[in-house]
mmCIF file of C-alpha atoms in Angstrom:
data_model
loop_
_atom_site.group_PDB
_atom_site.id
_atom_site.type_symbol
_atom_site.label_atom_id
_atom_site.label_comp_id
_atom_site.label_asym_id
_atom_site.label_seq_id
_atom_site.Cartn_x
_atom_site.Cartn_y
_atom_site.Cartn_z
ATOM 1 C CA UNK A 1 70.885 92.621 112.014
ATOM 2 C CA UNK A 2 67.682 93.702 113.971
ATOM 3 C CA UNK A 3 65.954 96.923 113.783
ATOM 4 C CA UNK A 4 67.965 98.418 116.763
ATOM 5 C CA UNK A 5 71.400 97.104 115.473
ATOM 6 C CA UNK A 6 70.297 98.743 112.066
ATOM 7 C CA UNK A 7 69.711 102.016 113.385
ATOM 8 C CA UNK A 8 73.063 102.020 115.380
ATOM 9 C CA UNK A 9 75.030 101.051 112.450
ATOM 10 C CA UNK A 10 73.212 103.612 110.416
ATOM 11 C CA UNK A 11 74.133 106.154 113.052
ATOM 12 C CA UNK A 12 77.713 105.134 113.338
ATOM 13 C CA UNK A 13 78.057 105.418 109.699
ATOM 14 C CA UNK A 14 76.395 109.311 110.027
ATOM 15 C CA UNK A 15 78.984 109.975 112.256
ATOM 16 C CA UNK A 16 81.838 108.522 110.270
ATOM 17 C CA UNK A 17 80.817 110.410 107.114
ATOM 18 C CA UNK A 18 80.541 113.895 109.043
ATOM 19 C CA UNK A 19 83.825 113.376 110.624
ATOM 20 C CA UNK A 20 85.483 112.381 107.280
ATOM 21 C CA UNK A 21 84.209 115.390 105.371
ATOM 22 C CA UNK A 22 85.283 117.838 107.998
ATOM 23 C CA UNK A 23 88.984 116.089 108.269
ATOM 24 C CA UNK A 24 88.928 116.180 104.552
ATOM 25 C CA UNK A 25 88.285 120.024 104.496
ATOM 26 C CA UNK A 26 89.965 121.067 107.479
ATOM 27 C CA UNK A 27 92.459 118.282 108.791
ATOM 28 C CA UNK A 28 92.300 116.711 112.050
ATOM 29 C CA UNK A 29 93.266 119.207 114.896
ATOM 30 C CA UNK A 30 91.259 121.999 113.790
ATOM 31 C CA UNK A 31 87.611 119.955 113.828
ATOM 32 C CA UNK A 32 86.253 119.712 117.161
ATOM 33 C CA UNK A 33 83.903 117.229 118.489
ATOM 34 C CA UNK A 34 81.274 119.717 118.551
ATOM 35 C CA UNK A 35 81.622 120.471 114.746
ATOM 36 C CA UNK A 36 81.308 116.736 114.070
ATOM 37 C CA UNK A 37 78.320 116.340 116.263
ATOM 38 C CA UNK A 38 76.493 119.287 114.842
ATOM 39 C CA UNK A 39 77.246 117.972 111.118
ATOM 40 C CA UNK A 40 76.322 114.462 111.978
ATOM 41 C CA UNK A 41 73.000 115.860 113.783
ATOM 42 C CA UNK A 42 73.809 113.940 116.773
ATOM 43 C CA UNK A 43 74.855 114.850 120.322
ATOM 44 C CA UNK A 44 78.444 114.970 121.594
ATOM 45 C CA UNK A 45 77.434 112.200 124.370
ATOM 46 C CA UNK A 46 76.223 109.981 121.194
ATOM 47 C CA UNK A 47 79.944 110.186 119.599
ATOM 48 C CA UNK A 48 81.625 109.255 122.944
ATOM 49 C CA UNK A 49 79.347 106.438 123.347
ATOM 50 C CA UNK A 50 80.319 105.138 119.806
ATOM 51 C CA UNK A 51 84.097 105.832 119.997
ATOM 52 C CA UNK A 52 84.929 106.867 123.492
ATOM 53 C CA UNK A 53 87.404 109.526 122.431
ATOM 54 C CA UNK A 54 88.593 111.513 119.325
ATOM 55 C CA UNK A 55 91.805 109.310 118.911
ATOM 56 C CA UNK A 56 89.620 106.219 118.314
ATOM 57 C CA UNK A 57 86.975 108.440 116.097
ATOM 58 C CA UNK A 58 90.136 109.378 113.871
ATOM 59 C CA UNK A 59 91.198 105.665 113.509
ATOM 60 C CA UNK A 60 87.729 104.685 112.660
ATOM 61 C CA UNK A 61 87.531 107.585 110.083
ATOM 62 C CA UNK A 62 90.746 106.215 108.623
ATOM 63 C CA UNK A 63 89.245 102.723 108.218
ATOM 64 C CA UNK A 64 86.127 104.039 106.860
ATOM 65 C CA UNK A 65 88.082 106.187 104.075
ATOM 66 C CA UNK A 66 90.091 103.340 102.908
ATOM 67 C CA UNK A 67 87.127 101.097 102.762
ATOM 68 C CA UNK A 68 85.264 103.604 100.787
ATOM 69 C CA UNK A 69 88.020 104.138 98.442
ATOM 70 C CA UNK A 70 88.218 100.384 97.874
ATOM 71 C CA UNK A 71 84.436 100.292 97.080
ATOM 72 C CA UNK A 72 84.914 103.120 94.734
ATOM 73 C CA UNK A 73 87.716 101.156 93.007
ATOM 74 C CA UNK A 74 85.465 98.052 92.914
ATOM 75 C CA UNK A 75 82.656 100.228 91.326
ATOM 76 C CA UNK A 76 84.827 101.370 88.533
ATOM 77 C CA UNK A 77 86.349 97.772 87.827
ATOM 78 C CA UNK A 78 82.943 96.074 87.562
ATOM 79 C CA UNK A 79 80.958 98.917 86.148
ATOM 80 C CA UNK A 80 79.373 98.882 82.539
ATOM 81 C CA UNK A 81 82.091 101.348 81.147
ATOM 82 C CA UNK A 82 84.123 100.567 78.464
ATOM 83 C CA UNK A 83 87.621 98.919 79.241
ATOM 84 C CA UNK A 84 89.672 101.995 78.171
ATOM 85 C CA UNK A 85 87.462 104.306 80.317
ATOM 86 C CA UNK A 86 87.949 102.025 83.130
ATOM 87 C CA UNK A 87 91.552 102.466 82.795
ATOM 88 C CA UNK A 88 91.556 106.252 82.314
ATOM 89 C CA UNK A 89 89.523 106.341 85.500
ATOM 90 C CA UNK A 90 92.162 104.146 87.271
ATOM 91 C CA UNK A 91 95.053 106.588 86.372
ATOM 92 C CA UNK A 92 93.367 109.850 86.498
ATOM 93 C CA UNK A 93 90.886 109.530 89.483
ATOM 94 C CA UNK A 94 93.520 108.903 91.933
ATOM 95 C CA UNK A 95 94.536 112.714 91.583
ATOM 96 C CA UNK A 96 90.933 113.948 91.713
ATOM 97 C CA UNK A 97 90.605 112.161 95.296
ATOM 98 C CA UNK A 98 94.192 113.548 96.389
ATOM 99 C CA UNK A 99 93.056 117.074 95.782
ATOM 100 C CA UNK A 100 90.094 116.856 98.244
ATOM 101 C CA UNK A 101 92.315 115.663 101.172
ATOM 102 C CA UNK A 102 93.577 118.143 103.693
ATOM 103 C CA UNK A 103 97.288 118.129 103.876
ATOM 104 C CA UNK A 104 97.338 117.149 107.745
ATOM 105 C CA UNK A 105 94.643 114.381 107.034
ATOM 106 C CA UNK A 106 96.907 113.197 104.122
ATOM 107 C CA UNK A 107 99.871 112.911 106.564
ATOM 108 C CA UNK A 108 97.833 111.019 108.833
ATOM 109 C CA UNK A 109 96.964 108.295 106.071
ATOM 110 C CA UNK A 110 100.540 107.968 105.159
ATOM 111 C CA UNK A 111 101.777 107.560 108.589
ATOM 112 C CA UNK A 112 98.757 105.030 109.327
ATOM 113 C CA UNK A 113 100.114 103.297 106.099
ATOM 114 C CA UNK A 114 103.866 103.042 106.884
ATOM 115 C CA UNK A 115 103.840 102.780 110.579
ATOM 116 C CA UNK A 116 100.414 101.937 111.627
ATOM 117 C CA UNK A 117 98.262 98.799 111.557
ATOM 118 C CA UNK A 118 98.976 97.972 108.097
ATOM 119 C CA UNK A 119 95.103 98.396 107.238
ATOM 120 C CA UNK A 120 95.809 100.005 103.712
ATOM 121 C CA UNK A 121 98.293 97.174 102.921
ATOM 122 C CA UNK A 122 95.604 94.559 103.984
ATOM 123 C CA UNK A 123 92.930 95.977 101.840
ATOM 124 C CA UNK A 124 95.415 96.507 98.921
ATOM 125 C CA UNK A 125 96.144 92.766 99.033
ATOM 126 C CA UNK A 126 92.718 91.628 99.700
ATOM 127 C CA UNK A 127 90.659 93.688 97.484
ATOM 128 C CA UNK A 128 92.589 96.126 95.230
ATOM 129 C CA UNK A 129 94.911 93.500 93.663
ATOM 130 C CA UNK A 130 92.398 90.823 93.042
ATOM 131 C CA UNK A 131 90.099 93.768 91.420
ATOM 132 C CA UNK A 132 92.851 94.768 89.245
ATOM 133 C CA UNK A 133 93.661 91.275 88.234
ATOM 134 C CA UNK A 134 89.784 90.885 87.201
ATOM 135 C CA UNK A 135 90.094 94.131 85.064
ATOM 136 C CA UNK A 136 93.212 93.074 83.169
ATOM 137 C CA UNK A 137 91.659 89.634 82.426
ATOM 138 C CA UNK A 138 88.358 91.400 81.088
ATOM 139 C CA UNK A 139 90.873 93.747 79.022
ATOM 140 C CA UNK A 140 92.501 90.459 77.804
ATOM 141 C CA UNK A 141 89.284 88.888 76.833
ATOM 142 C CA UNK A 142 88.259 91.889 74.856
ATOM 143 C CA UNK A 143 91.629 92.010 72.956
ATOM 144 C CA UNK A 144 92.644 95.451 74.856
ATOM 145 C CA UNK A 145 95.694 93.795 76.563
ATOM 146 C CA UNK A 146 98.630 91.980 75.259
ATOM 147 C CA UNK A 147 98.399 88.419 76.693
ATOM 148 C CA UNK A 148 102.339 88.160 76.798
ATOM 149 C CA UNK A 149 102.170 91.089 79.455
ATOM 150 C CA UNK A 150 102.448 90.331 83.073
ATOM 151 C CA UNK A 151 100.201 91.443 85.895
ATOM 152 C CA UNK A 152 103.152 92.752 87.564
ATOM 153 C CA UNK A 153 104.486 94.809 84.750
ATOM 154 C CA UNK A 154 101.149 96.657 84.196
ATOM 155 C CA UNK A 155 100.616 96.885 87.962
ATOM 156 C CA UNK A 156 103.826 98.873 87.942
ATOM 157 C CA UNK A 157 103.008 100.716 84.915
ATOM 158 C CA UNK A 158 99.587 101.996 86.220
ATOM 159 C CA UNK A 159 101.042 102.895 89.602
ATOM 160 C CA UNK A 160 103.866 104.913 88.035
ATOM 161 C CA UNK A 161 101.555 106.774 85.833
ATOM 162 C CA UNK A 162 98.883 107.520 88.239
ATOM 163 C CA UNK A 163 101.600 108.654 90.856
ATOM 164 C CA UNK A 164 103.340 110.897 88.169
ATOM 165 C CA UNK A 165 99.937 112.810 87.307
ATOM 166 C CA UNK A 166 99.323 113.623 90.994
ATOM 167 C CA UNK A 167 102.198 115.905 90.885
ATOM 168 C CA UNK A 168 101.288 119.649 91.090
ATOM 169 C CA UNK A 169 103.591 120.554 88.154
ATOM 170 C CA UNK A 170 102.476 117.859 86.124
ATOM 171 C CA UNK A 171 98.549 117.616 86.548
ATOM 172 C CA UNK A 172 97.406 120.939 84.887
ATOM 173 C CA UNK A 173 99.614 120.391 81.782
ATOM 174 C CA UNK A 174 98.850 116.429 81.583
ATOM 175 C CA UNK A 175 94.888 116.956 82.221
ATOM 176 C CA UNK A 176 94.261 118.094 78.232
ATOM 177 C CA UNK A 177 96.371 115.126 76.958
ATOM 178 C CA UNK A 178 94.054 112.657 78.820
ATOM 179 C CA UNK A 179 92.950 110.617 75.829
ATOM 180 C CA UNK A 180 96.146 110.786 74.115
ATOM 181 C CA UNK A 181 97.841 109.262 77.317
ATOM 182 C CA UNK A 182 95.227 106.729 77.535
ATOM 183 C CA UNK A 183 95.942 105.482 73.980
ATOM 184 C CA UNK A 184 99.769 105.671 74.624
ATOM 185 C CA UNK A 185 98.966 103.132 77.377
ATOM 186 C CA UNK A 186 97.219 100.881 75.057
ATOM 187 C CA UNK A 187 99.231 101.048 71.956
ATOM 188 C CA UNK A 188 102.593 102.752 72.725
ATOM 189 C CA UNK A 189 104.146 105.239 70.551
ATOM 190 C CA UNK A 190 103.803 102.668 67.623
ATOM 191 C CA UNK A 191 100.042 103.483 67.407
ATOM 192 C CA UNK A 192 97.123 101.263 66.929
ATOM 193 C CA UNK A 193 97.434 98.099 64.585
ATOM 194 C CA UNK A 194 94.736 96.622 62.802
ATOM 195 C CA UNK A 195 94.907 92.854 62.239
ATOM 196 C CA UNK A 196 93.210 90.760 59.500
ATOM 197 C CA UNK A 197 91.169 87.614 60.476
ATOM 198 C CA UNK A 198 94.226 85.585 60.714
ATOM 199 C CA UNK A 199 96.145 87.460 62.966
ATOM 200 C CA UNK A 200 98.206 89.577 60.173
ATOM 201 C CA UNK A 201 98.890 93.082 60.386
ATOM 202 C CA UNK A 202 97.008 95.291 57.870
#
């Protein structure tokens, strides 16, 4: 990529980031191209040169948002955080992200997911699933994850937990219990068991 292409790509990212910030705060319909141009510090003409129209811009912002979410997930999985902390973030960070999304923009995301190009599903299958498998393998290697449990069962459990904590009537009550819920994920209601050098329970 030469200097011109690099600058062009940086300006495109600048526009996408500005549009995403405004869409997350105010939704799509209420945000004018003039506002996006002002926040991105470019002219409206520049935006139209890159995206032709607002419809195309919205779709590109959707793709940008999904890729950004995948990158955030990747950063958690391959970070130096302890394995239990990674699991905690996988379960609870989804709620933090959803709180920042304007309802109209969230509906657009769900519409794209169910009837659109299937881009979210593609990213999930090609990125999120392999990342999560790597995370579980790390957990198994460190002795945090029972080797007899299938990835499918753990995926289901994590999805169920992270979806549940997003509920408005649940989140505030569950937040003070974060540490306990994370412990429940690892040890169940029986509690942590210590084993001796030959694998016998102590």
